[in-house]
Short mmCIF file of C-alpha atoms in Angstrom, two decimals:
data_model
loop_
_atom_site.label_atom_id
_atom_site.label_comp_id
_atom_site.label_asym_id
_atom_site.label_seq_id
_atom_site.Cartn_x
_atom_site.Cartn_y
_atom_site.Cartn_z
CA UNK A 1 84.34 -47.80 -67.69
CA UNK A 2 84.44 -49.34 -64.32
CA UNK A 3 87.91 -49.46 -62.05
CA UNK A 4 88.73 -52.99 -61.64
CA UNK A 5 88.36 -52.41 -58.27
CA UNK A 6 84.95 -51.04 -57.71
CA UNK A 7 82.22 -53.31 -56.77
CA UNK A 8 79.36 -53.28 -59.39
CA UNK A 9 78.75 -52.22 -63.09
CA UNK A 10 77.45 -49.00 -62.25
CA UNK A 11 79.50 -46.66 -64.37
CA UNK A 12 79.73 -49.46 -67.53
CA UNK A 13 78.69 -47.17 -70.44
CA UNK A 14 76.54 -48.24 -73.55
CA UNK A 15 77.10 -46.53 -76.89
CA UNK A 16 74.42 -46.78 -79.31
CA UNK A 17 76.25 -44.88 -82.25
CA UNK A 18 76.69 -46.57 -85.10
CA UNK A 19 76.70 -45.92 -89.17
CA UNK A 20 73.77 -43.63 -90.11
CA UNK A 21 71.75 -43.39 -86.74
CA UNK A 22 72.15 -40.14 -84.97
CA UNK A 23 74.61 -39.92 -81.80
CA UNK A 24 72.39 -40.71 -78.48
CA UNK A 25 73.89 -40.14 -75.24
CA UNK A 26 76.01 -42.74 -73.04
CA UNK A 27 73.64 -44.75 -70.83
CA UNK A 28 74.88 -46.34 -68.13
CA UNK A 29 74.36 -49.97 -67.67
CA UNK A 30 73.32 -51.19 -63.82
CA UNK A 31 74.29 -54.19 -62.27
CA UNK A 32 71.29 -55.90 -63.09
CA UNK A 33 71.24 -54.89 -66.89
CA UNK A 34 74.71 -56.34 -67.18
CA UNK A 35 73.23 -59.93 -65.75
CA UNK A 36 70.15 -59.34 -67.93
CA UNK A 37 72.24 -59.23 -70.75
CA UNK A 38 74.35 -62.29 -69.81
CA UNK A 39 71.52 -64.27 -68.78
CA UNK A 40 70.11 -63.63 -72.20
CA UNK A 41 73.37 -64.81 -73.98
CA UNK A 42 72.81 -68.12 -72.00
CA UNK A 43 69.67 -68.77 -72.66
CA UNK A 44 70.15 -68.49 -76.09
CA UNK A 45 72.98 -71.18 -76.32
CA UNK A 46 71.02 -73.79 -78.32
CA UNK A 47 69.55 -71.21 -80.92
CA UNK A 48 73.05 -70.27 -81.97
CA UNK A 49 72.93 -73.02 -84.77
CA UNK A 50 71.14 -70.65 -86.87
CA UNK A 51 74.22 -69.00 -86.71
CA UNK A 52 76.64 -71.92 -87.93
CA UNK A 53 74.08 -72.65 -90.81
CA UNK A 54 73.65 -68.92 -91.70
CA UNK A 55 77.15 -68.57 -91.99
CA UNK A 56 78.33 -71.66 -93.70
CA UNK A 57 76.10 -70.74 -96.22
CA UNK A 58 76.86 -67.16 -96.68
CA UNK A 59 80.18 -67.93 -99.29
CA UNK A 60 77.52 -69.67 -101.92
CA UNK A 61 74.86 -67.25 -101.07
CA UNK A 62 77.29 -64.52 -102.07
CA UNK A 63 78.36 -66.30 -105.24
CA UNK A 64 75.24 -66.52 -106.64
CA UNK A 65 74.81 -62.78 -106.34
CA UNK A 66 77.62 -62.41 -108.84
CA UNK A 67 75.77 -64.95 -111.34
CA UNK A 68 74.03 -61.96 -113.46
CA UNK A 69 70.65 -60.06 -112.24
CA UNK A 70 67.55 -61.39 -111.37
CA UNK A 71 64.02 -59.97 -110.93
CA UNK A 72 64.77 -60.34 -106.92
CA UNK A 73 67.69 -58.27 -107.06
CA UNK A 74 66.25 -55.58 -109.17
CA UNK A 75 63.52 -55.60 -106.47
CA UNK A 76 66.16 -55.03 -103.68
CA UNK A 77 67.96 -52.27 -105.66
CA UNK A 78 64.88 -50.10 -106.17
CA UNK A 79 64.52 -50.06 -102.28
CA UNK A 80 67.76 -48.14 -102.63
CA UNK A 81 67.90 -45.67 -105.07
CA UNK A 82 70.44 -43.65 -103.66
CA UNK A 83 72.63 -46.66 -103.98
CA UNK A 84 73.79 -46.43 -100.31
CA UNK A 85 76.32 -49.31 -99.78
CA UNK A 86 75.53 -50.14 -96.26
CA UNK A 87 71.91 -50.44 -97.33
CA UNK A 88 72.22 -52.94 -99.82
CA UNK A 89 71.46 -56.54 -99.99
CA UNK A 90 75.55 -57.58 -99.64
CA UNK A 91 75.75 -55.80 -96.79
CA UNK A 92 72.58 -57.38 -95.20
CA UNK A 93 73.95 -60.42 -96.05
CA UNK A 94 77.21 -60.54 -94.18
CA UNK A 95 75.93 -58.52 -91.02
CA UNK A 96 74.93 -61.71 -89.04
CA UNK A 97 78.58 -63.30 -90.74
CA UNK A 98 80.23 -59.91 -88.11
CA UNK A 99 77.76 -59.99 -85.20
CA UNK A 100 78.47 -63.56 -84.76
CA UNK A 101 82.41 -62.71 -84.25
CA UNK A 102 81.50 -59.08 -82.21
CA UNK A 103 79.27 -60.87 -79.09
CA UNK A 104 82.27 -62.45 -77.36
CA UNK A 105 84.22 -58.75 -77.46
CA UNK A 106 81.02 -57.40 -76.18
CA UNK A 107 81.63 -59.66 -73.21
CA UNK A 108 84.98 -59.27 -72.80
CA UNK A 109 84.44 -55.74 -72.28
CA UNK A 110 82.19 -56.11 -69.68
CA UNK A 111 83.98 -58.85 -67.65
CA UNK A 112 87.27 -56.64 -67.81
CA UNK A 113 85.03 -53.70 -66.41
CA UNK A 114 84.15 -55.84 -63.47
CA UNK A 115 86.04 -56.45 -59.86
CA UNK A 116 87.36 -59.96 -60.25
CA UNK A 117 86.23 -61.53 -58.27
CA UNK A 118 82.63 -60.91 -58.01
CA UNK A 119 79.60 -63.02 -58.51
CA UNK A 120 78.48 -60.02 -61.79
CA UNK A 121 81.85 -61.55 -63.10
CA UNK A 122 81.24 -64.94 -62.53
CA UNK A 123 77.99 -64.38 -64.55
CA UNK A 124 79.49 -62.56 -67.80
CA UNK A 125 82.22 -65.09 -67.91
CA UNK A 126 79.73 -67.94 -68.13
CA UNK A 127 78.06 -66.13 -70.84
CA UNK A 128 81.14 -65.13 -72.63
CA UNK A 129 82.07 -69.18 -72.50
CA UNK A 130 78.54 -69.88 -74.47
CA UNK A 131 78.92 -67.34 -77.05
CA UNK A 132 82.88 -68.11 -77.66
CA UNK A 133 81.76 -71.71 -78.35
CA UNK A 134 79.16 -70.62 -80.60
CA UNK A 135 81.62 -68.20 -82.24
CA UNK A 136 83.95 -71.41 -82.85
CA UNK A 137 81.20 -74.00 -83.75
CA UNK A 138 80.05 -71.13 -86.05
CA UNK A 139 84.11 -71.02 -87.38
CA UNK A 140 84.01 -75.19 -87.46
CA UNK A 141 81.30 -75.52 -89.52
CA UNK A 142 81.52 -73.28 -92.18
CA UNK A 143 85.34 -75.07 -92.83
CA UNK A 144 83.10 -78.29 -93.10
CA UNK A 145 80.73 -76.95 -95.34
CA UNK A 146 83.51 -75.07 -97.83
CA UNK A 147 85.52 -78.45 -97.27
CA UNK A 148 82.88 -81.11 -98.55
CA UNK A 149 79.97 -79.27 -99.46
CA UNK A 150 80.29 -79.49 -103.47
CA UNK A 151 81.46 -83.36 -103.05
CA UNK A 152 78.00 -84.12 -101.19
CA UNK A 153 76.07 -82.42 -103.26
CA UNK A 154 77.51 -84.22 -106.39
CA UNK A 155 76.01 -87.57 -105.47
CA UNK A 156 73.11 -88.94 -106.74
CA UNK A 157 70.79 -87.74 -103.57
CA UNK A 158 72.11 -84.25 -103.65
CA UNK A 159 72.58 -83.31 -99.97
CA UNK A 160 73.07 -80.01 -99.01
CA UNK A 161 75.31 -80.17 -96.19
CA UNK A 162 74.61 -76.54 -95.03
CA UNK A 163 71.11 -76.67 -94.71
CA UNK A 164 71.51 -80.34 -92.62
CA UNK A 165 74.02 -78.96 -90.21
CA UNK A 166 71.18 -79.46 -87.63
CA UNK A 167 71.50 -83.03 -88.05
CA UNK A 168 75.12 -83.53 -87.66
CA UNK A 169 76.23 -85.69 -85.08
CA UNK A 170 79.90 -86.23 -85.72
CA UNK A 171 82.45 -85.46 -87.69
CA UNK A 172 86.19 -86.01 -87.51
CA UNK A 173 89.12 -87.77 -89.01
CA UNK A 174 89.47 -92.10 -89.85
CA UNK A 175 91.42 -94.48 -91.50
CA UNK A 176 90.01 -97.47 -93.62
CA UNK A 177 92.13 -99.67 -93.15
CA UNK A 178 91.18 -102.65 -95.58
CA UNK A 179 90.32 -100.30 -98.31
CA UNK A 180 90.13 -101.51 -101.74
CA UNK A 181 90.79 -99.63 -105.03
CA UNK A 182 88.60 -99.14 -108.08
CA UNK A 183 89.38 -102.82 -109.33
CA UNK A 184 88.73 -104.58 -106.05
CA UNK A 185 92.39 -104.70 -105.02
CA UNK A 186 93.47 -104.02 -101.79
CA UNK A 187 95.53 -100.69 -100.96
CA UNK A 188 96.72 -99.20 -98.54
CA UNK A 189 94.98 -97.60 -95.74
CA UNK A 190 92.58 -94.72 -96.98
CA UNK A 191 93.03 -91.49 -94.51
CA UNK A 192 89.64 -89.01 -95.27
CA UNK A 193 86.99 -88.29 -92.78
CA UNK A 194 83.86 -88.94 -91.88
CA UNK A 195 81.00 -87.37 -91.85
CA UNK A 196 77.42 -88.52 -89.02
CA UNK A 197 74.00 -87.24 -89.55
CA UNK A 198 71.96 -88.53 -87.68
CA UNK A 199 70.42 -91.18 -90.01
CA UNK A 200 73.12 -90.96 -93.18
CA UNK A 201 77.27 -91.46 -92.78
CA UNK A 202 79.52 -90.54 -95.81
CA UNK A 203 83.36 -91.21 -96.41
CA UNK A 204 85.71 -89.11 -97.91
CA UNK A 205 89.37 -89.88 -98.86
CA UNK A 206 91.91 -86.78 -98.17
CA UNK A 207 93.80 -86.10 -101.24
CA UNK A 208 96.77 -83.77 -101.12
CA UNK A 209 98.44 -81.81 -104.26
CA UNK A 210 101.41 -79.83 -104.12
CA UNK A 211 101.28 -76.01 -105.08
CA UNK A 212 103.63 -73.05 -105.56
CA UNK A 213 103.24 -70.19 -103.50
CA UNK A 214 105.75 -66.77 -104.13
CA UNK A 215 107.20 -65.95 -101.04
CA UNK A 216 107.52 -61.70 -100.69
CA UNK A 217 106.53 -58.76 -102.98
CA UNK A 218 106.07 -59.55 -106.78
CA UNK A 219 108.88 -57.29 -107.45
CA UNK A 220 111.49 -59.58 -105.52
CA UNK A 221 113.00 -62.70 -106.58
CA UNK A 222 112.23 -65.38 -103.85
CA UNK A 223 111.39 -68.25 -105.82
CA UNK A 224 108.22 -70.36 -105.23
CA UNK A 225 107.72 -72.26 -102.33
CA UNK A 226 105.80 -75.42 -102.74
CA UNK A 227 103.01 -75.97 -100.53
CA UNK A 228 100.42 -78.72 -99.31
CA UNK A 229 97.01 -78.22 -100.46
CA UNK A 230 94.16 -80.56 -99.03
CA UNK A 231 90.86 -81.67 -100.71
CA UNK A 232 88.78 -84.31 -100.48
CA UNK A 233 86.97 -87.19 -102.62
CA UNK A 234 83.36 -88.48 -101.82
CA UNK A 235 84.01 -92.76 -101.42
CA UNK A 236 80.92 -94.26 -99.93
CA UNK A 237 77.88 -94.26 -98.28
CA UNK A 238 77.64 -96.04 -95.21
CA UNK A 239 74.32 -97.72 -94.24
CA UNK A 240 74.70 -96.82 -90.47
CA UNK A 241 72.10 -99.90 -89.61
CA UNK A 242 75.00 -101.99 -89.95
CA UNK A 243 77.76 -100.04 -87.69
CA UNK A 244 79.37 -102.73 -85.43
CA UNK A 245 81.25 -100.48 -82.79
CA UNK A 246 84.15 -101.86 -80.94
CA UNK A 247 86.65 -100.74 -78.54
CA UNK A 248 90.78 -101.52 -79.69
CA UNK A 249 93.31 -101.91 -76.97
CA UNK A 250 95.96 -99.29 -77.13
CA UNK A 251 99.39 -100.10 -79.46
CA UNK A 252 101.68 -99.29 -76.88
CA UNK A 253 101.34 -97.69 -73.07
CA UNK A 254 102.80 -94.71 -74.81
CA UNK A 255 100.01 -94.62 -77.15
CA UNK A 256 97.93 -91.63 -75.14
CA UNK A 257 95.65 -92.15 -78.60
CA UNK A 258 92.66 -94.52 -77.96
CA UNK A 259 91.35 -96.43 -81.07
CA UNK A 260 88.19 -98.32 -81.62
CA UNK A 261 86.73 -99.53 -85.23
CA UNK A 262 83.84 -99.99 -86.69
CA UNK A 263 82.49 -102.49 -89.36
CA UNK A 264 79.83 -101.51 -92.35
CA UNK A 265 78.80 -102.93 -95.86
CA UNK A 266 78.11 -99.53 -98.18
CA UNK A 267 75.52 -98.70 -99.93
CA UNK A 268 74.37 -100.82 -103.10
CA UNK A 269 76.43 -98.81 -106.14
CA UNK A 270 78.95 -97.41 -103.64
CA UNK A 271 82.79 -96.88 -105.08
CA UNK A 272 84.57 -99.45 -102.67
CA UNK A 273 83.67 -102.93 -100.86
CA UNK A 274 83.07 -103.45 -96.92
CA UNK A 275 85.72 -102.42 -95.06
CA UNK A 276 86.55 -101.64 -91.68
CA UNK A 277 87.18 -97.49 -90.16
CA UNK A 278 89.41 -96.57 -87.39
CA UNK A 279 89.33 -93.43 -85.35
CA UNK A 280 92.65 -92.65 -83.30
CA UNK A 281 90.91 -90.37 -81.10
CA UNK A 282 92.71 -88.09 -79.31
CA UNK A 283 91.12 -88.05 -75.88
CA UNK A 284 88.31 -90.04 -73.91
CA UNK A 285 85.85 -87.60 -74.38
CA UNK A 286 86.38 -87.33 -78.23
CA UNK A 287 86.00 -91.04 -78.42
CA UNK A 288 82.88 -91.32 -76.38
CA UNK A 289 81.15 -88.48 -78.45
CA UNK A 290 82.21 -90.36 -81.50
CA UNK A 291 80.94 -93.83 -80.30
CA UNK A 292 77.62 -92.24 -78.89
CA UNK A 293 76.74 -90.56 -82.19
CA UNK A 294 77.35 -93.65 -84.61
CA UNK A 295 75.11 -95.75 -81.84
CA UNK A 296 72.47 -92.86 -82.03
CA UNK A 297 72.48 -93.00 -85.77
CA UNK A 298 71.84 -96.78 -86.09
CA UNK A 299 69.15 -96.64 -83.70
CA UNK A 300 67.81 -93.82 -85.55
CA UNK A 301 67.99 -95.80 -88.57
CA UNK A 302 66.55 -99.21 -87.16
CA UNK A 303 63.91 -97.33 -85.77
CA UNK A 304 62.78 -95.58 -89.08
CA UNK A 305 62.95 -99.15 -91.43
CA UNK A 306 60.97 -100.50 -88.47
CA UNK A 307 58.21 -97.80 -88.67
CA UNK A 308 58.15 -98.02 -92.41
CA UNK A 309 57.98 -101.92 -92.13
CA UNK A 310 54.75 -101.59 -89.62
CA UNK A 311 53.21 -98.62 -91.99
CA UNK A 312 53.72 -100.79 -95.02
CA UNK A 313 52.16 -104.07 -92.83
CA UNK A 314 49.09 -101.67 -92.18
CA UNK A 315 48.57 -100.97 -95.15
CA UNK A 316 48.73 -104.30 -96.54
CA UNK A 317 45.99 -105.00 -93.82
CA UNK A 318 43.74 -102.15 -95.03
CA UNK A 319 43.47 -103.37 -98.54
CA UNK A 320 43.00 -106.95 -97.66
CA UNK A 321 39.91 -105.29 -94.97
CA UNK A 322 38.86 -103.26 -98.31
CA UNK A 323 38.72 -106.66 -100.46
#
């Protein structure tokens, strides 16, 4: 490895030795390989998604190989006779699930084998910021999907929120504040979360359960401590052509929160009445990103009953031209 003093990435050494393949000789990596392989982590930025959807999915994908056997897997097992563990299907599966966690180390060993500062540095630490997002995005999803998942795929339409994570806008935390309950009553203010795609929006009320969990070895005697487990309920769609975004003036100047709410009328056959949503967000930026991705998602909308209005008025032209 490099001194932190010295000047380039001359004497950064690549090992390609790994599981079955035979031991090949250090190579060194040059200055300009090292940039190569940073500009390539940055220019792949946007194409980590596959990533985030690959992995959210993995947890089901790996339950339904536990389901019984099926032609497919017998296929895969007869490409392994030998019965070779790292050359089976579950270990295919989960190898993206580790790479995805080993690129920022691979960076981090390169920037710490480079004089600081330098402009080599400057380079690997850009591309160790891209793939340390993607490696958290990655993280945030797949807590989304295992999170709400089975509750969206439970309703009537049956989305599958892990293969739509390319159309996710937003996501975070609200309040309803007028919500009602199953007999039309009002209630207290609902806390869930909200979901954005970019032309659906879904509601989901945080329930929380208490749970025993033993403290220590089974052989001692702590006694159970209880804990707080988090789920959540699917409420309502929300018919994001009639969002009606609006900024609210902080509570207090001590209120570092800012709020703003957001009117709708749900779905025909929805759970709960119209309400009103707010968002205590917990920084400009959070509430801008929020407020730009409902407005994107009604215009998305609009623009897609407007298209299927005009297709629908040509078509009513054709067959009068026909007659």
């Amino acid at each position: 490895q490099q001194q932190q003093g010295g000047g380039g990435g001359g004497e950064l050494l690549s090992s390609t030795a790994t599981g079955t393949l035979p031991v090949t000789p250090a190579t060194p990596l040059t200055d300009a390989m090292i940039a190569n392989i940073a500009s390539i982590f940055k220019k792949a930025k946007e194409g980590f998604i596959a990533y985030a959807m690959y992995c959210s999915n993995y947890n089901q994908s790996a339950a339904l190989l536990n389901e019984g056997r099926t032609p497919f897997l017998d296929w895969c097992d007869a490409r392994n006779p030998s019965g070779n563990q790292s050359s089976s299907l579950q270990s295919y599966l989960i190898k993206p699930v580790q790479r995805i966690l080993k690129y920022p180390l691979l960076l981090k060993e390169m920037r710490d084998c480079l004089a600081d500062p330098s402009e080599l540095r400057t380079v690997v630490v850009e591309a160790l910021r891209v793939v340390t997002g993607a490696a958290n995005y990655t993280n945030e999803m797949t807590r989304l999907v295992d999170a709400f998942a089975t509750e969206m795929k439970a309703r009537p339409n049956h989305i599958s929120l892990g293969a739509c994570l390319d159309e996710l806008l937003w996501h975070g935390e609200v309040a309803w504040l007028n919500a009602l309950d199953d007999k039309g009553k009002s209630r207290k203010a609902a806390f869930g979360h909200l979901i954005v795609l970019k032309t659906q929006a879904f509601f989901f009320e945080s329930r929380e359960r208490k749970e025993a969990v033993r403290r220590g070895s089974r052989s001692g005697s702590t006694p159970s401590m209880p804990t707080t487990v988090y789920s959540f309920k699917y409420v309502a769609s929300i018919d994001p052509a009639s969002l009606v975004v609006e900024d609210l003036a902080p509570e207090s100047e001590n209120d570092v929160q800012l709020s703003f709410t957001f009117a709708f009328t749900p779905l025909p056959g929805s759970e709960i009445g119209p309400g009103r949503l707010v968002l205590q967000a917990a920084d400009e930026a959070h509430r801008q990103h929020a407020m730009a991705s409902l407005k994107k998602c009604k215009e998305a909308v609009l623009a897609q009953r407007s298209a299927a209005l005009a297709s629908a008025a040509g078509d009513g032209a054709a067959e009068r031209y026909e007659i």
